[in-house]
Coordinates of C-alpha atoms in Angstrom, one line a residue:
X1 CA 0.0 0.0 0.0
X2 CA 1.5 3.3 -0.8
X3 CA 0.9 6.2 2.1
X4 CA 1.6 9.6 2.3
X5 CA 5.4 9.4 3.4
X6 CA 4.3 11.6 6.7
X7 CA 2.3 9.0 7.6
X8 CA 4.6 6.0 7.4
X9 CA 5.3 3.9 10.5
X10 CA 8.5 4.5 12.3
X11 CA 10.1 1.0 10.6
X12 CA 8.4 1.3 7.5
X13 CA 9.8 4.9 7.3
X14 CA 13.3 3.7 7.9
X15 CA 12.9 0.7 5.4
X16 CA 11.8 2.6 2.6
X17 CA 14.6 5.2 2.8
X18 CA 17.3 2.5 3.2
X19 CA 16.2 0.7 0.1
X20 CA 15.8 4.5 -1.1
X21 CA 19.4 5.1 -0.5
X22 CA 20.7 1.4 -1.8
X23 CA 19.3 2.3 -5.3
X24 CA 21.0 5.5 -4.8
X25 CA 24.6 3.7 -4.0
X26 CA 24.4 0.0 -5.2
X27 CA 25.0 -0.1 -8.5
X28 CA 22.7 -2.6 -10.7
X29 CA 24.9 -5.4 -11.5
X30 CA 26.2 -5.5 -7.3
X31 CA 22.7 -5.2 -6.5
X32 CA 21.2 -8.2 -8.7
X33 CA 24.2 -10.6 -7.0
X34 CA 23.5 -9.1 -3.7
X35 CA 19.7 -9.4 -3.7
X36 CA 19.5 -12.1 -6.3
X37 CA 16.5 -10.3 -8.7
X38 CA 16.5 -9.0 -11.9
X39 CA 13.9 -6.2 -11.0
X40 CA 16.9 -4.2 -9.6
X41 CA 17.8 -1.4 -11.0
X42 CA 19.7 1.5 -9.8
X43 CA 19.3 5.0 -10.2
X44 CA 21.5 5.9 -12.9
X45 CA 19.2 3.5 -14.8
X46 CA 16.0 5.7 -14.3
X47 CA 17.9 8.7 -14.7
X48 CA 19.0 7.5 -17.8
X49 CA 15.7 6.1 -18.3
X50 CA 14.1 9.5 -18.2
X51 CA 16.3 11.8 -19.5
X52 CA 16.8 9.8 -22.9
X53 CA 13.1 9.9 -23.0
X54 CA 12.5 13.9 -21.8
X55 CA 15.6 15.7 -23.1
X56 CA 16.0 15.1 -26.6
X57 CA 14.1 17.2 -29.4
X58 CA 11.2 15.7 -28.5
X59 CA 10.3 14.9 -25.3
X60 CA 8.6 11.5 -24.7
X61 CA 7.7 12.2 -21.5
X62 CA 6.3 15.6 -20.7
X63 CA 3.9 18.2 -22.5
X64 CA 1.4 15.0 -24.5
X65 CA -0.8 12.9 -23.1
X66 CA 2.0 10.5 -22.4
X67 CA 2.5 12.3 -19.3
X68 CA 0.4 10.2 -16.9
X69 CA 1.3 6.7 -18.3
X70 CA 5.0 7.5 -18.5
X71 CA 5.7 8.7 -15.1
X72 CA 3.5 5.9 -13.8
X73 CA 5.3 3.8 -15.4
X74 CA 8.8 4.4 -14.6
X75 CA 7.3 5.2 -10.9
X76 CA 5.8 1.2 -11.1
X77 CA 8.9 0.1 -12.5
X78 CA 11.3 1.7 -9.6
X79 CA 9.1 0.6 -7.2
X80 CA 10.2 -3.2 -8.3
X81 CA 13.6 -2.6 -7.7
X82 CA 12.9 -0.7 -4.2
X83 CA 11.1 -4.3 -3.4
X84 CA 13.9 -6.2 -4.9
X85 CA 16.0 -4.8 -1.8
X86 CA 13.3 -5.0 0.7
X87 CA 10.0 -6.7 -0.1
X88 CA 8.2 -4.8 2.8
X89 CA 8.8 -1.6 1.2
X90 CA 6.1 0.3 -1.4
X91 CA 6.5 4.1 -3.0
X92 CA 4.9 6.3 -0.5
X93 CA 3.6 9.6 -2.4
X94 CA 4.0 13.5 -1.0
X95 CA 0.5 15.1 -0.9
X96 CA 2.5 18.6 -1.4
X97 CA -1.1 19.9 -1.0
X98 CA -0.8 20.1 2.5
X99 CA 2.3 22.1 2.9
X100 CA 0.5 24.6 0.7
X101 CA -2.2 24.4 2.8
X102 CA 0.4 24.7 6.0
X103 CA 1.6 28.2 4.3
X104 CA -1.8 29.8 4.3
X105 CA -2.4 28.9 7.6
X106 CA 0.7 29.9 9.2
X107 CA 1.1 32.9 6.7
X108 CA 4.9 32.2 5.8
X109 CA 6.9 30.0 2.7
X110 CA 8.7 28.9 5.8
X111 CA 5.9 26.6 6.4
X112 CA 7.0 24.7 3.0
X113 CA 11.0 24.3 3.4
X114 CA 10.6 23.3 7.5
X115 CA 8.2 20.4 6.4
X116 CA 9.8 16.9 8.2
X117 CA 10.0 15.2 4.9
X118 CA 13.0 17.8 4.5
X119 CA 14.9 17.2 7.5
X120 CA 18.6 15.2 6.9
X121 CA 16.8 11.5 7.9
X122 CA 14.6 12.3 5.0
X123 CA 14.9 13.5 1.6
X124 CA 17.6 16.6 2.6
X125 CA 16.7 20.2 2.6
X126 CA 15.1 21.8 0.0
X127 CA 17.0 25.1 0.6
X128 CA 20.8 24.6 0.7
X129 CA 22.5 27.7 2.3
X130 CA 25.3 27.1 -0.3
X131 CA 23.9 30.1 -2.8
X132 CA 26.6 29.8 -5.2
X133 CA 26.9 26.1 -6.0
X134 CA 23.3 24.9 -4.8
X135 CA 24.6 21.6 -3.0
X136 CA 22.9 20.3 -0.5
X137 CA 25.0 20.8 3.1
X138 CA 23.0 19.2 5.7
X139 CA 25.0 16.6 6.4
X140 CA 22.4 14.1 4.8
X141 CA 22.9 10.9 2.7
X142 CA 21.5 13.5 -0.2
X143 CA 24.6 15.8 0.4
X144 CA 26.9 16.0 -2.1
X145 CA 25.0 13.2 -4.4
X146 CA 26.9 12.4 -7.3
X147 CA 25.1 13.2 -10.8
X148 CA 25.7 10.5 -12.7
X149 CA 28.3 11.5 -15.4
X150 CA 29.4 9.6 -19.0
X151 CA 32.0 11.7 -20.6
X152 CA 32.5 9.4 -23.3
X153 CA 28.8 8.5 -24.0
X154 CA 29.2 4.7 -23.4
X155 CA 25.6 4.1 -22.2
X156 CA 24.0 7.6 -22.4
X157 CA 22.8 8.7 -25.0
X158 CA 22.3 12.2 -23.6
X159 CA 24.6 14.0 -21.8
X160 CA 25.3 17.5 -21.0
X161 CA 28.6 20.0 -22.1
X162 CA 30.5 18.5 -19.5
X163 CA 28.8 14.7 -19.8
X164 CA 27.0 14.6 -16.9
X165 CA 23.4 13.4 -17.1
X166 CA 20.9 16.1 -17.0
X167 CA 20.0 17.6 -20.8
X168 CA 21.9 19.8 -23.2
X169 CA 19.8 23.0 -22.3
X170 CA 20.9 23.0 -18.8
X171 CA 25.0 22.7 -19.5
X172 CA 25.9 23.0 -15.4
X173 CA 29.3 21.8 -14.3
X174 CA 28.0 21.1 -10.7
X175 CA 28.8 17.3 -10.0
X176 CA 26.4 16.9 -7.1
X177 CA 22.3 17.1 -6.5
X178 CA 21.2 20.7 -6.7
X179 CA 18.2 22.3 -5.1
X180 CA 17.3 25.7 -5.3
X181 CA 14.4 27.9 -3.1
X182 CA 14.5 30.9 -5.7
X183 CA 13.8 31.7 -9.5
X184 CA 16.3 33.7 -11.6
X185 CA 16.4 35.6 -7.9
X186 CA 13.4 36.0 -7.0
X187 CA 12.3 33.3 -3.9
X188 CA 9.7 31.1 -5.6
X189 CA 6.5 31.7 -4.4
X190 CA 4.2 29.6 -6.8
X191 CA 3.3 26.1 -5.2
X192 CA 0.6 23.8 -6.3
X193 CA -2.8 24.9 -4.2
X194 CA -6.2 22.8 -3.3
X195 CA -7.5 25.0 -5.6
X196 CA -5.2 24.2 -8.2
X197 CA -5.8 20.5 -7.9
X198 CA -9.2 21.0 -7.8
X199 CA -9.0 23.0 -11.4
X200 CA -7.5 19.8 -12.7
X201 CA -9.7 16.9 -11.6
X202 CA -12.7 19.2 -13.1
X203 CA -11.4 18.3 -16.5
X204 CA -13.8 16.0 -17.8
X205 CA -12.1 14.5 -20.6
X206 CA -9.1 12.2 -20.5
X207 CA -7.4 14.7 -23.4
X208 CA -8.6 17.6 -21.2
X209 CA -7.5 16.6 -17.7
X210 CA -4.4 14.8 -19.0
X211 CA -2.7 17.9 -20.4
X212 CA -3.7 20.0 -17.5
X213 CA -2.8 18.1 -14.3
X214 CA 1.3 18.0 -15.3
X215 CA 1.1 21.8 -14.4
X216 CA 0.4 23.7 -12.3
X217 CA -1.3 20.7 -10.2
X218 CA 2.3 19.6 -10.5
X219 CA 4.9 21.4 -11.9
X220 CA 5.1 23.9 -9.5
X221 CA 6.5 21.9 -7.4
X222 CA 9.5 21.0 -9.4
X223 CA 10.0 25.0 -9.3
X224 CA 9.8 25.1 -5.6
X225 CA 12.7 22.8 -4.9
X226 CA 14.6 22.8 -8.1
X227 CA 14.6 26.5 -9.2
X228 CA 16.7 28.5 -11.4
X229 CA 19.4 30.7 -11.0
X230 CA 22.3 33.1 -12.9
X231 CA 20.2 34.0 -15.6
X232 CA 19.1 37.7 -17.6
X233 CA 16.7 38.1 -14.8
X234 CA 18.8 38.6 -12.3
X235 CA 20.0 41.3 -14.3
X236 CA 17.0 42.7 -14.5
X237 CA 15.2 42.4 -17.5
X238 CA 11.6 41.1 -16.5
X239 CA 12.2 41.8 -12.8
X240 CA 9.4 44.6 -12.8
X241 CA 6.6 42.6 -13.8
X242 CA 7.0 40.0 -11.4
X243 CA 7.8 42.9 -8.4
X244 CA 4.8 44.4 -9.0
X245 CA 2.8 41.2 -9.0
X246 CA 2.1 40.9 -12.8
X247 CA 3.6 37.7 -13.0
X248 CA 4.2 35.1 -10.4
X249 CA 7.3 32.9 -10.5
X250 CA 6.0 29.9 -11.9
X251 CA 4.5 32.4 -15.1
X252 CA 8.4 33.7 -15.0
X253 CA 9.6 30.3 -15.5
X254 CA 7.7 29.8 -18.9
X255 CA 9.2 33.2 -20.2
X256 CA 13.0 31.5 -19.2
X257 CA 12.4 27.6 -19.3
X258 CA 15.1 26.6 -22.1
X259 CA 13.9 23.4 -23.2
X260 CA 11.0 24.8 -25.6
X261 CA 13.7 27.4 -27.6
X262 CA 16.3 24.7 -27.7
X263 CA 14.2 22.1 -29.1
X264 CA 13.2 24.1 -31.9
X265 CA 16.7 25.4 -32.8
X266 CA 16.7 28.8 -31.4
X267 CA 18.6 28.7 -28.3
X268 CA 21.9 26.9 -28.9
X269 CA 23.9 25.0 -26.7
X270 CA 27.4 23.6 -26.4
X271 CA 27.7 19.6 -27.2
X272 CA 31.0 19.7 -25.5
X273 CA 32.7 21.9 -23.1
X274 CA 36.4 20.3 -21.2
X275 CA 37.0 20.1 -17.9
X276 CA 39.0 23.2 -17.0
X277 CA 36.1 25.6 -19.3
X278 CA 34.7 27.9 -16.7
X279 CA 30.8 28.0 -16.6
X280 CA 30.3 31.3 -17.3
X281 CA 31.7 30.2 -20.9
X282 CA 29.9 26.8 -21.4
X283 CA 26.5 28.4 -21.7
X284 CA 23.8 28.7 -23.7
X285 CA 22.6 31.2 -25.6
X286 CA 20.9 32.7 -28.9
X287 CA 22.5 33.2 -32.7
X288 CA 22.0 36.5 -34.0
X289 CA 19.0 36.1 -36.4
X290 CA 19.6 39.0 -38.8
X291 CA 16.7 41.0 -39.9
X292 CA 14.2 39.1 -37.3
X293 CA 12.0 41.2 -34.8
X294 CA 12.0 40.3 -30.9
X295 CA 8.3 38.8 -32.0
X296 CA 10.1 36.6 -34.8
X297 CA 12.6 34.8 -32.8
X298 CA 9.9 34.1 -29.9
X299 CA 7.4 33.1 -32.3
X300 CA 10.1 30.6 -33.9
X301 CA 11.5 29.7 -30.1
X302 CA 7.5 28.1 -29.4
X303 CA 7.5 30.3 -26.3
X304 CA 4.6 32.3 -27.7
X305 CA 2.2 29.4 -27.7
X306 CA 3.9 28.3 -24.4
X307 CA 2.7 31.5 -23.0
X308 CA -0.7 31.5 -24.5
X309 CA -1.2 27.9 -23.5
X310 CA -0.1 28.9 -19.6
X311 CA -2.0 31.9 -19.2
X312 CA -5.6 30.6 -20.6
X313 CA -4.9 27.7 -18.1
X314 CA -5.0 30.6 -14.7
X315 CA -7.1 31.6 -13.1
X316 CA -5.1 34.7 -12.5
X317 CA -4.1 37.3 -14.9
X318 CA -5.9 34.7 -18.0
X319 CA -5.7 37.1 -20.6
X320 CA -1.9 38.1 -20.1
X321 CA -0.9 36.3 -22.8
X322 CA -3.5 35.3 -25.2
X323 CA -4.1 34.6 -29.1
X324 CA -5.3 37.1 -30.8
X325 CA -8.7 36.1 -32.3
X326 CA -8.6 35.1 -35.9
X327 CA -5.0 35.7 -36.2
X328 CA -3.4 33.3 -38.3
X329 CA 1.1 32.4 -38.3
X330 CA 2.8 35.7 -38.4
X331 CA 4.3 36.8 -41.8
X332 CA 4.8 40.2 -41.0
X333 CA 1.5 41.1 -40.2
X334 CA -1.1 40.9 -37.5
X335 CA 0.8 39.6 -34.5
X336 CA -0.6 36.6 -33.6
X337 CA -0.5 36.2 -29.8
X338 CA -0.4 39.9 -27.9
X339 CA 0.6 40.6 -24.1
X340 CA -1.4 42.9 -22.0
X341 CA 1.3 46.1 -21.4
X342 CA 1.7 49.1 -22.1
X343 CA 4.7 48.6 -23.8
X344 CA 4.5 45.5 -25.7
X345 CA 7.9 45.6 -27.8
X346 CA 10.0 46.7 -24.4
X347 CA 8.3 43.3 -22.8
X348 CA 9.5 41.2 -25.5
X349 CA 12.3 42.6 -26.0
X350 CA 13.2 41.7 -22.1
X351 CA 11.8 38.4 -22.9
X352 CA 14.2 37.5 -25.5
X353 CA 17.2 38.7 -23.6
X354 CA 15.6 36.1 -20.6
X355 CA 15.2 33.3 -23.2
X356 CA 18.6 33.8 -24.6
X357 CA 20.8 33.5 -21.2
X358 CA 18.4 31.2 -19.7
X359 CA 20.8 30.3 -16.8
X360 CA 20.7 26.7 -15.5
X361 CA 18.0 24.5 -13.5
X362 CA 18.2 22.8 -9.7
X363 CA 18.3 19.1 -10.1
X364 CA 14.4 18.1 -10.3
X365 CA 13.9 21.0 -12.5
X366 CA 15.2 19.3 -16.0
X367 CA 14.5 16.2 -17.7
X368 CA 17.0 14.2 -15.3
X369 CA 14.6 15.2 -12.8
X370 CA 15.0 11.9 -11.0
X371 CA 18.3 12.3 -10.1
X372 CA 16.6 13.7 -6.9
X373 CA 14.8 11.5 -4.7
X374 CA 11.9 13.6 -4.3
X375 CA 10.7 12.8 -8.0
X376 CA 9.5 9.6 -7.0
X377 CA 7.2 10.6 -4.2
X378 CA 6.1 13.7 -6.4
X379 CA 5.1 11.5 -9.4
X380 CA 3.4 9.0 -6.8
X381 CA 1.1 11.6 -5.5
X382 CA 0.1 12.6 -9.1
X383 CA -0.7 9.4 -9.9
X384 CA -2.6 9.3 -6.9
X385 CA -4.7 12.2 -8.2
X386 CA -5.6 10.5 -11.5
X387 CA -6.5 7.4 -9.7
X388 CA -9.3 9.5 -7.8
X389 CA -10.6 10.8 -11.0
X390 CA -11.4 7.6 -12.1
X391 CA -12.6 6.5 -9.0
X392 CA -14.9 9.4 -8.3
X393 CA -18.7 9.6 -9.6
X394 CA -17.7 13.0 -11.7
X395 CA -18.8 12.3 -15.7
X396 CA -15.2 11.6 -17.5
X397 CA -15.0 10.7 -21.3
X398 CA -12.1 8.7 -22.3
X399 CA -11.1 10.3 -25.4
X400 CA -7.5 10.6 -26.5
X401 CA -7.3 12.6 -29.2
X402 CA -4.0 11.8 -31.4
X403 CA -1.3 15.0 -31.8
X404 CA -1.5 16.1 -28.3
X405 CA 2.0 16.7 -28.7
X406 CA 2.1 18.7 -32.2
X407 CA 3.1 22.2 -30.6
X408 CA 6.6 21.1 -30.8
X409 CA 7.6 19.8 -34.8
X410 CA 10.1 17.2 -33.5
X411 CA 7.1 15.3 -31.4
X412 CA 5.3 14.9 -35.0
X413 CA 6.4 11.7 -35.7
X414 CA 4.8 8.4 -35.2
X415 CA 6.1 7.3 -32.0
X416 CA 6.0 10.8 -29.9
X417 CA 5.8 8.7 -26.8
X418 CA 2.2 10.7 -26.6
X419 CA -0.4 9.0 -28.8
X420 CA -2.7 5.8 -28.0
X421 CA -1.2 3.4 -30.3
X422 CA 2.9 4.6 -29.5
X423 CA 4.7 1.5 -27.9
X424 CA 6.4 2.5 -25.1
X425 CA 9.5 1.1 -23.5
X426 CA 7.9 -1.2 -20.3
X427 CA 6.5 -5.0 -20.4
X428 CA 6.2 -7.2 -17.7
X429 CA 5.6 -4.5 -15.4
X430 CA 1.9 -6.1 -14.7
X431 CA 2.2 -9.5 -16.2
X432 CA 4.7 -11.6 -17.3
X433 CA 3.5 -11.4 -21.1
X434 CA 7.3 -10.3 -22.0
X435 CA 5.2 -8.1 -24.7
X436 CA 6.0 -4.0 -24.7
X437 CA 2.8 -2.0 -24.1
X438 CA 1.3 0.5 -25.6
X439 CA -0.2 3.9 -24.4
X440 CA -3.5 2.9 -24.6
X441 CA -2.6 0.1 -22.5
X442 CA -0.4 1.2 -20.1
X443 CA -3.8 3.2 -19.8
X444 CA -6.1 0.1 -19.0
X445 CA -3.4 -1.4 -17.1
X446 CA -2.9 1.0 -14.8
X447 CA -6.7 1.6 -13.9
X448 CA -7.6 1.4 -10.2
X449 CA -10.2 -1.2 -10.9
X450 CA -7.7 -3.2 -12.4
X451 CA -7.0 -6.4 -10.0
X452 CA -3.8 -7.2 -11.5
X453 CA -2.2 -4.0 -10.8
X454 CA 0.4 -4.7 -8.0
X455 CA -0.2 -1.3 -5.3
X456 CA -3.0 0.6 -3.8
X457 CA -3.1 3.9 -2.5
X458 CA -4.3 4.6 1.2
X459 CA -7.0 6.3 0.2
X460 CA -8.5 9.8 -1.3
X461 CA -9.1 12.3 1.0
X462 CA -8.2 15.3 1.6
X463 CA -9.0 16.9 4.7
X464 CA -7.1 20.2 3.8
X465 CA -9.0 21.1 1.3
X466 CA -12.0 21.5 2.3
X467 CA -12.6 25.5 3.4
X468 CA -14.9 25.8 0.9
X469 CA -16.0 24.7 -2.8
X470 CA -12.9 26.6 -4.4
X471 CA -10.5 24.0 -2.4
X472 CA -12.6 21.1 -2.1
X473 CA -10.7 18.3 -4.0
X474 CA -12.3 15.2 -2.6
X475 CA -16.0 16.2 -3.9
X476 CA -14.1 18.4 -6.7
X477 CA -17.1 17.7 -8.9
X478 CA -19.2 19.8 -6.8
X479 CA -20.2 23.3 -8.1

């Protein structure tokens, strides 16, 4: 049974964070001989897992409909090697809901990085006072983690500058787990609400609901322990608008997040950087694209969209960015998506200079995002979200629409890792059929109704969330 990891018993605690740590330490081979099963794995594995399948030019994982099933998944599949080590053990989830709920009651972000699941015995703290390097320093197992690293690219096939495995786009030198409480400076203040989890499950169709819950029902909590850092921002060049409240942090993220421009060619980064370059000169950045307007180069970066697609999903300032009605591709004419300021072209000027030294990204922040521990209890709660949906009386069409990841042109071929019929890399997760699945059966497979599937959650409730209909995510169908 998975629990919240709060509410774990003192032993079960203390077994699930030592078979934590041994996938952490023991590397694969050791741990097959030492444990005697196949299903063990360690954690370079998933982090090689996920970032071959997140961080190349089209991301498998993230931003389709392949979200849910993939991070499922890989979340099934770890769990199996956690019970290779210890057969008592199961993937407890983090209901990050009630540390949000813990900040509005005691009026103070404080409320978020004191929570136990941060203390050393746990996952480490979430806000290392090392504010150059971002290391952790608390004297926990998660201090000074190694990031995996294959300089030569033996057995990754994605690596960064320096061959460590985290993406291309974020090119940092740092060999160890990074976390970070602040975003291009400002202290990140954008955390996944009741209400926002609330917003999601009122999706009613699987295309709907699936695109919606991976953000901010989730992804804002990647910001609030990853974050960014050494970026334009700091510099200055959107800083106004999020000082005077126009945007939060997590809206400032999509105006900096790297991966978008870097798949589609705009922002360029180096393949290779040697040990003894300094990072200020292994960096990313954007080619001079003669005779192109500040609008061109975001419009060719995908940001535009990225913004549009962010802002109709708030509730909050919905109609910052927005399309502009009937507008078709910009040639040179009617701009196609407009932001609400006075000064339009100053904006986006400021938002091309943020795009174009986008800094670099804490360790759960980038498509190695399971090189930190805490991915797996994140992903477990979200999973436990989706498993209420389908448990709950709300009306929910299963309709999954094919192209759900055609915003970026690299995800438009046949296996996008996002459409029903797209084989993914798991089999025997379930069964013992030794046959890969599908999406649309991962899908069926991992339905709470279905008796073969090898975990239950504790249950669905949510008794934080309940100050009034706005919050109310276990009777979310309620007007």
């Amino acid at each position: 049974m998975r629990r919240e990891v709060r509410d774990l018993l003192d032993d079960d605690r203390q077994r699930f964070f030592a078979a934590l740590r041994t996938t952490y330490r023991v590397p694969t081979a050791e741990g097959r001989r030492r444990f005697g099963d196949d299903k063990y794995k360690d954690a370079t594995f998933f982090v090689r897992e996920h970032l071959e399948s997140a961080g190349g030019k089209c991301d498998h994982f993230h931003d389709g409909l392949g979200f849910l099933n993939s991070h499922a998944a890989i979340g099934a599949e770890f769990e199996q090697a956690l019970q290779a080590v210890d057969a008592r053990v199961s993937l407890p989830y983090w209901d990050y809901t009630r540390d949000s709920a813990a900040v509005t009651l005691n009026g103070s972000l404080d409320a978020w990085y004191d929570a136990a699941l941060f203390s050393p015995d746990a996952f480490g703290s979430a806000r290392p006072a090392d504010s150059r390097q971002h290391v952790l320093d608390d004297g926990s197992f998660w201090a000074s983690l190694p990031v995996p690293r294959d300089r030569d690219r033996n057995e990754s096939a994605v690596v960064n500058a320096y061959g460590y495995l985290r993406p291309m786009w974020n090119p940092l030198k740092t060999p160890f787990l990074t976390r970070c409480s602040s975003t291009l400076g400002f202290r990140t203040d954008r955390y996944p609400t009741c209400g926002d989890v609330r917003g999601g499950l009122r999706r009613d169709t699987w295309d709907d609901f699936g695109n919606v819950i991976m953000y901010e029902p989730h992804g804002t909590v990647h910001n609030m322990v990853g974050g960014t850092w050494a970026g334009s921002v700091e510099r200055g060049d959107l800083a106004a608008f999020v000082s005077n409240g126009t945007l939060d942090t997590y809206d400032l993220f999509q105006f900096v997040n790297p991966k978008g421009p870097w798949q589609h060619g705009v922002l360029v980064c180096p393949s290779f950087c040697s040990d003894d370059t300094d990072q200020a000169t292994c960096s990313c950045h954007c080619p001079k694209r003669e005779g192109s307007s500040d609008y061109e180069v975001l419009e060719a970066s995908g940001l535009l969209d990225r913004w549009a697609d962010h802002f109709a999903r708030r509730s909050r300032n919905r109609n910052f960015v927005a399309r502009a009605p009937g507008a078709g591709p910009y040639v040179g004419g009617a701009r196609r998506v407009r932001v609400a300021v006075a000064d339009e072209d100053a904006f986006l000027a400021a938002a091309v200079a943020t795009m174009c030294t986008p800094g670099f990204s804490g360790g759960v922040m980038d498509s190695a995002a399971n090189v930190d521990p805490l991915f797996w209890s994140i992903h477990a709660a979200v999973e436990r979200l989706w498993q209420w949906k389908r448990l709950s009386p709300a009306p929910y069409v299963y309709r999954w629409l094919p192209g759900s990841a055609a915003s970026n042109p690299h995800c438009r071929e046949l296996e996008n890792g996002h459409d029903a019929n797209n084989t993914r890399q798991w089999k025997n997760l379930f069964d013992a059929d030794d046959v890969y699945y599908t999406n649309h059966e991962l899908y069926e497979k991992l339905a709470p109704t279905n008796g073969a599937l090898p975990y239950v959650f504790d249950g669905f409730d949510w008794p934080h969330c309940v100050d009034d209909e706005a919050t109310d995510v276990r009777r979310f169908w309620q007007a």
